[in-house]
Amino acid sequence: VQLRFGPMEETKDPLVVGRVNQARILPQWLLQLLMLFLFLCFTFPLASIYMIKHFGFQSLVNPSLQPCKNEESINLEPWIKPPSKMLHTMSDKELFRRASLASRIKEYPFKRVPKIAFMFLTKGQLPFAPLWERFFKGQERLYSIYIHSLPPFRADYPPSSVFYKRQIPSQVAEWGEISITDAERRLLANALLDISNEWFVLLSESCIPFYNFTVIYNYIVRSNYSFVNAFDDPGPHGRGRYNNNMEPEVNITQWRKGSQWFEVNRKLALYIVEDTKFYPKFAKFCKPACYADEHYFATMLTIQAPNLLANRSITWVDWSRGGAHPVMFGKTDITEGLMKRMLEGDICSYNDRNTSMCFLFARKFAPSALEPLLLLAPKYLGF
């Protein structure tokens, strides 16, 4: 067998020629894809730079997100800053729920100056406003004021007054009815909206302060107890007002009576505003001759926090004439003898020690008593 080798001849097979051409020329669809890729590589960085420059980085991550224009929604200011206006449109239910949203952490992440909330439950104008103006002067950082008055009364205090625009949304409150208790809870709830309020004092339009602001502030701040008068009265005006329908929430051995005028700390104020267990019972079964304002707070707080109560009031009242209401002092009653009698002669417990300084406020005074009180205040009240 003879083998022959020679130069390979160029093929003329059309199939082979087509395959060679495919290896050398890119298809049209691939060229279009490559051009699109190059276009995107060029335009995307330019578009990104434009969006970051004009809308911020969030626009690049998610174009639907816009820069937050209201910084209050992402910081503590709405919780720290007290409401700028006393008048609002919240119902009692909404108000109590909002007031109950309080921090249980004892330490605050900001410098907090604790204040006393002075809550005035009134029928109308405050006749002793000039005396209170003198009392509050220069102490703006340490107090706040709230006024609940009978509608449709609208106060007309001048802008320079400490009472200017301090009236809260109010409802009718009738003596002896549960509506008085509602008004007191309403005052507490509004005052709780200011996170700086640590102590809460309930007063009436016929109340006056016994000492200057510094003395009263230090007395309340340094106390280990809240001044709520609560005692077991076995007579007809105590246990005699108890209704068996109060059970099982309140039995007769837990039934207490006390003064309407109180001082509570923030913890007890929250107990009162949050309460949905005891209040419905009082609203339904404590009606005249059972007076809820004399029994609800004393009973509920004795059950909830007995160790936090001083079991006495810091508001001086004269019941020497008997009857359903205390003595009302008018212009001719305001003498140096009365001032001495109010300020002296009592012994009570303060932080588990005896003291002769038992009362910080006094009532009941008629509007005509203002002038002589202003004259005697520097000598006897210290302001």
XYZ file of C-alpha atoms in Angstrom:
383
model
C 0.000 0.000 0.000
C 1.500 3.325 -0.993
C 0.765 6.391 1.085
C 0.856 9.825 -0.535
C 1.135 13.159 1.230
C 0.521 16.575 -0.337
C -0.684 20.057 0.460
C -4.220 20.188 1.823
C -6.586 21.704 -0.697
C -8.834 24.648 0.319
C -12.253 23.349 0.980
C -15.174 24.492 -1.050
C -17.833 23.116 1.379
C -20.395 25.923 2.032
C -21.193 24.586 5.548
C -17.583 24.864 6.577
C -17.339 28.429 5.196
C -20.431 29.551 7.194
C -18.909 28.273 10.442
C -15.686 30.215 9.830
C -17.668 33.456 9.212
C -19.652 33.007 12.453
C -16.471 32.888 14.471
C -15.269 36.213 13.056
C -18.444 38.437 13.010
C -20.685 39.161 16.180
C -24.447 38.707 15.780
C -26.573 41.882 15.622
C -28.540 41.068 18.815
C -25.321 40.720 20.801
C -24.091 44.074 19.548
C -27.357 45.716 20.660
C -27.076 44.175 24.120
C -23.500 45.397 24.464
C -24.473 48.937 23.473
C -27.306 48.942 26.042
C -24.921 47.811 28.777
C -22.422 50.567 27.931
C -25.223 53.145 27.955
C -26.390 52.089 31.404
C -22.842 52.089 32.752
C -22.514 55.683 31.657
C -25.934 57.088 32.656
C -26.543 55.342 36.024
C -23.616 57.014 37.862
C -24.695 60.405 36.513
C -28.308 59.821 37.608
C -27.162 58.624 41.057
C -25.023 61.709 41.611
C -27.962 63.949 40.653
C -30.419 62.174 43.014
C -28.021 62.203 45.976
C -27.265 65.874 45.424
C -30.924 66.954 45.284
C -32.831 64.382 47.383
C -30.335 62.661 49.664
C -29.138 59.097 49.976
C -32.586 57.720 50.912
C -33.847 58.621 47.448
C -31.233 56.373 45.904
C -32.100 53.440 48.144
C -35.837 53.915 47.750
C -37.050 56.756 45.518
C -40.471 56.690 47.222
C -38.903 57.795 50.538
C -38.753 61.545 51.013
C -36.552 63.353 53.522
C -38.241 63.674 56.936
C -39.186 67.286 57.331
C -40.690 66.928 60.844
C -37.860 66.075 63.210
C -40.242 65.859 66.184
C -41.337 62.410 65.057
C -37.865 60.959 65.580
C -36.774 62.563 68.851
C -37.913 62.963 72.479
C -39.263 66.489 72.146
C -42.971 65.549 71.830
C -42.694 63.634 75.119
C -40.571 66.185 76.973
C -42.142 69.436 75.874
C -45.468 70.202 77.609
C -48.501 70.963 75.422
C -48.355 74.522 74.114
C -52.122 74.886 74.477
C -54.366 73.794 77.334
C -57.471 73.555 75.160
C -57.724 70.369 73.103
C -60.440 68.198 71.558
C -59.680 64.900 73.290
C -62.513 63.093 75.041
C -61.945 61.995 78.650
C -61.279 58.457 77.459
C -58.690 59.656 74.953
C -57.168 62.062 77.483
C -56.800 59.421 80.207
C -55.216 56.984 77.779
C -52.771 59.616 76.546
C -51.913 60.629 80.122
C -51.336 56.977 81.061
C -48.559 56.609 78.474
C -45.892 57.465 81.015
C -42.396 56.080 81.324
C -41.791 53.636 84.178
C -38.036 54.330 84.044
C -36.852 56.383 87.011
C -33.889 57.925 85.210
C -34.608 60.402 82.405
C -32.298 60.805 79.364
C -32.360 64.596 79.784
C -32.096 67.198 82.532
C -35.493 67.218 84.189
C -36.506 69.874 86.700
C -39.408 68.386 88.731
C -42.401 70.684 89.121
C -45.508 70.941 91.265
C -48.782 71.098 89.342
C -51.242 73.440 91.054
C -54.725 72.318 89.981
C -57.580 74.734 90.644
C -61.114 73.339 90.701
C -63.293 76.448 90.401
C -66.734 77.702 89.508
C -65.398 80.732 87.671
C -62.845 83.465 88.255
C -60.098 83.080 90.875
C -60.835 85.834 93.422
C -57.413 85.441 95.070
C -55.433 85.616 91.826
C -53.467 88.708 93.033
C -52.326 86.813 96.137
C -51.349 83.749 94.091
C -49.552 85.962 91.547
C -47.355 87.242 94.360
C -46.838 83.668 95.606
C -45.692 82.319 92.199
C -43.512 85.293 91.223
C -39.995 84.285 90.172
C -40.580 80.512 90.389
C -41.604 79.796 86.791
C -39.377 76.714 86.363
C -40.815 74.922 89.406
C -44.571 74.961 88.889
C -47.385 74.620 86.373
C -51.016 75.690 86.674
C -54.261 74.048 85.530
C -57.785 75.464 85.940
C -61.036 73.514 85.648
C -64.040 75.840 85.741
C -67.726 75.464 85.065
C -68.624 75.932 81.395
C -69.314 78.222 79.656
C -67.021 80.401 81.785
C -63.915 81.665 79.981
C -61.171 83.328 81.979
C -59.942 86.757 80.880
C -56.584 86.965 82.618
C -54.052 89.315 80.961
C -51.037 87.845 79.134
C -48.796 88.897 82.034
C -50.750 86.706 84.484
C -49.565 83.253 85.578
C -53.161 82.121 84.951
C -53.223 83.277 81.330
C -54.470 80.453 79.058
C -54.198 77.835 81.832
C -57.837 76.729 81.583
C -58.313 73.096 80.515
C -61.331 71.703 78.593
C -63.935 71.507 81.355
C -67.323 69.966 81.937
C -70.123 70.558 84.418
C -69.131 69.472 87.942
C -71.887 69.413 90.562
C -71.307 69.311 94.302
C -71.853 65.825 95.748
C -72.022 64.144 92.336
C -69.534 61.850 90.588
C -68.923 64.718 88.139
C -66.761 66.405 90.822
C -64.535 63.321 90.872
C -64.487 63.374 87.064
C -63.258 66.970 87.115
C -60.474 66.111 89.561
C -59.338 63.163 87.440
C -59.513 65.423 84.378
C -57.191 67.925 86.056
C -54.730 65.160 86.915
C -54.769 63.768 83.380
C -54.054 67.155 81.816
C -51.252 67.800 84.293
C -49.694 64.392 83.571
C -49.190 65.428 79.943
C -46.279 67.544 81.183
C -43.574 64.997 81.995
C -41.871 67.474 84.346
C -44.828 67.534 86.743
C -43.926 65.275 89.671
C -46.387 66.402 92.371
C -50.031 67.401 92.027
C -51.969 69.634 94.445
C -55.751 70.065 94.258
C -57.048 73.497 95.286
C -60.271 75.511 95.059
C -60.903 79.163 94.263
C -61.332 79.807 98.014
C -57.855 78.481 98.910
C -54.809 80.525 99.906
C -51.174 79.459 100.478
C -49.886 79.467 104.073
C -46.202 80.036 103.251
C -44.010 81.340 100.453
C -43.331 79.186 97.412
C -39.898 77.941 98.487
C -41.158 76.641 101.826
C -44.112 74.829 100.258
C -42.043 73.390 97.401
C -39.394 71.987 99.757
C -42.023 70.595 102.134
C -43.716 68.614 99.352
C -40.541 67.576 97.525
C -38.817 66.262 100.656
C -41.814 64.304 101.923
C -41.674 60.512 101.765
C -45.458 60.370 101.526
C -48.315 61.899 99.560
C -50.811 63.939 101.528
C -54.085 62.091 101.087
C -56.452 62.042 104.042
C -57.813 58.494 104.452
C -59.410 57.048 107.571
C -61.940 54.420 108.584
C -65.078 56.144 109.877
C -67.414 53.576 111.499
C -70.278 56.082 111.752
C -73.180 56.909 109.430
C -71.085 59.360 107.397
C -68.364 56.756 106.837
C -69.202 53.067 106.663
C -72.844 54.092 106.689
C -72.405 55.241 103.089
C -70.999 51.910 101.924
C -73.000 49.944 99.362
C -72.636 46.147 99.313
C -72.626 46.266 95.523
C -69.053 47.573 95.801
C -67.896 43.994 96.354
C -65.729 42.227 95.384
C -63.579 45.199 94.297
C -64.117 47.011 97.614
C -65.296 45.399 100.825
C -66.470 47.351 103.861
C -63.187 46.933 105.764
C -61.385 48.724 102.901
C -63.878 51.590 102.749
C -62.240 54.936 103.576
C -63.232 58.565 103.950
C -61.059 61.624 103.502
C -60.702 65.262 102.540
C -61.428 66.198 98.944
C -58.280 68.349 98.794
C -55.144 66.269 98.276
C -51.546 66.163 97.095
C -50.240 63.113 95.219
C -46.993 62.231 93.490
C -46.774 61.141 89.854
C -47.042 57.442 90.672
C -50.334 57.879 92.536
C -51.646 60.283 89.885
C -51.113 57.544 87.302
C -52.986 55.050 89.502
C -55.949 57.432 89.539
C -55.974 58.164 85.805
C -55.409 54.523 84.786
C -58.079 53.145 87.112
C -60.804 51.154 85.383
C -61.386 48.735 88.254
C -62.661 50.866 91.145
C -64.004 53.972 89.440
C -66.959 52.241 87.678
C -68.143 50.927 91.054
C -68.091 54.406 92.611
C -69.768 55.947 89.577
C -72.623 53.443 89.828
C -73.046 52.852 93.545
C -71.696 55.938 95.367
C -74.398 58.560 94.961
C -75.764 61.100 97.471
C -75.780 60.662 100.408
C -72.539 58.904 99.408
C -70.122 61.523 98.075
C -67.543 60.063 95.705
C -65.006 62.868 96.138
C -64.799 62.034 99.866
C -64.453 58.267 99.368
C -63.075 57.358 95.938
C -59.509 58.676 96.231
C -59.121 57.690 99.886
C -60.409 54.142 99.310
C -58.732 53.398 95.986
C -55.304 54.693 97.021
C -55.473 52.915 100.385
C -55.995 49.655 98.497
C -53.409 50.384 95.785
C -50.596 52.067 97.714
C -51.238 52.353 101.481
C -47.548 52.757 102.316
C -47.290 55.915 100.206
C -49.986 57.874 102.052
C -49.454 60.302 104.945
C -53.136 59.830 105.864
C -53.619 63.551 106.447
C -54.446 66.650 104.438
C -52.230 69.728 104.086
C -55.231 72.057 103.601
C -56.488 73.738 106.782
C -60.289 73.937 107.182
C -62.489 75.076 110.081
C -65.366 72.678 110.779
C -66.155 74.142 114.201
C -69.655 75.278 113.225
C -70.707 71.844 111.948
C -72.854 71.205 108.904
C -72.038 70.058 105.389
C -69.686 72.952 104.641
C -66.752 74.489 106.544
C -66.599 78.044 107.891
C -66.324 80.789 105.245
C -64.071 83.688 106.308
C -64.917 87.165 105.020
C -63.211 90.547 105.215
C -63.996 91.230 108.874
C -62.740 87.767 109.914
C -59.205 88.326 108.618
C -57.298 89.432 111.688
C -53.884 88.773 113.156
C -55.596 86.524 115.672
C -57.024 84.323 112.904
C -53.668 84.161 111.150
C -51.965 82.989 114.336
C -54.718 80.438 115.018
C -54.357 78.946 111.541
C -50.568 78.738 111.672
C -50.110 77.536 115.240
C -51.355 74.902 117.649
C -51.279 71.678 115.589
C -48.973 68.671 115.882
C -48.724 66.094 113.104
C -46.323 63.581 111.566
C -43.912 64.532 108.793
C -41.635 61.760 107.521
C -42.470 59.775 110.664
C -41.460 62.614 113.011
C -43.637 65.064 114.908
C -43.849 68.605 113.580
C -45.913 71.724 114.216
C -45.934 72.605 110.508
C -48.964 70.630 109.368
C -50.786 72.732 106.767
C -49.567 74.432 103.583
C -52.888 75.834 102.365
C -56.143 77.033 103.920
C -59.791 77.486 102.960
C -62.545 78.685 102.894
C -62.217 82.425 102.154
C -64.757 84.779 100.600
C -63.627 87.178 97.838
C -63.979 90.085 100.270
C -61.038 88.663 102.281
C -58.530 89.499 99.533
C -57.592 93.011 100.665
C -56.787 92.204 104.327
C -54.967 89.023 103.272
C -52.729 91.029 100.940
C -51.923 93.371 103.833
C -51.093 90.578 106.293
C -49.332 88.241 103.846
C -45.811 89.765 104.147
C -45.850 89.364 107.941
C -47.574 85.979 108.318
C -47.301 84.194 104.960
C -43.785 85.260 103.989
C -44.563 86.866 100.645
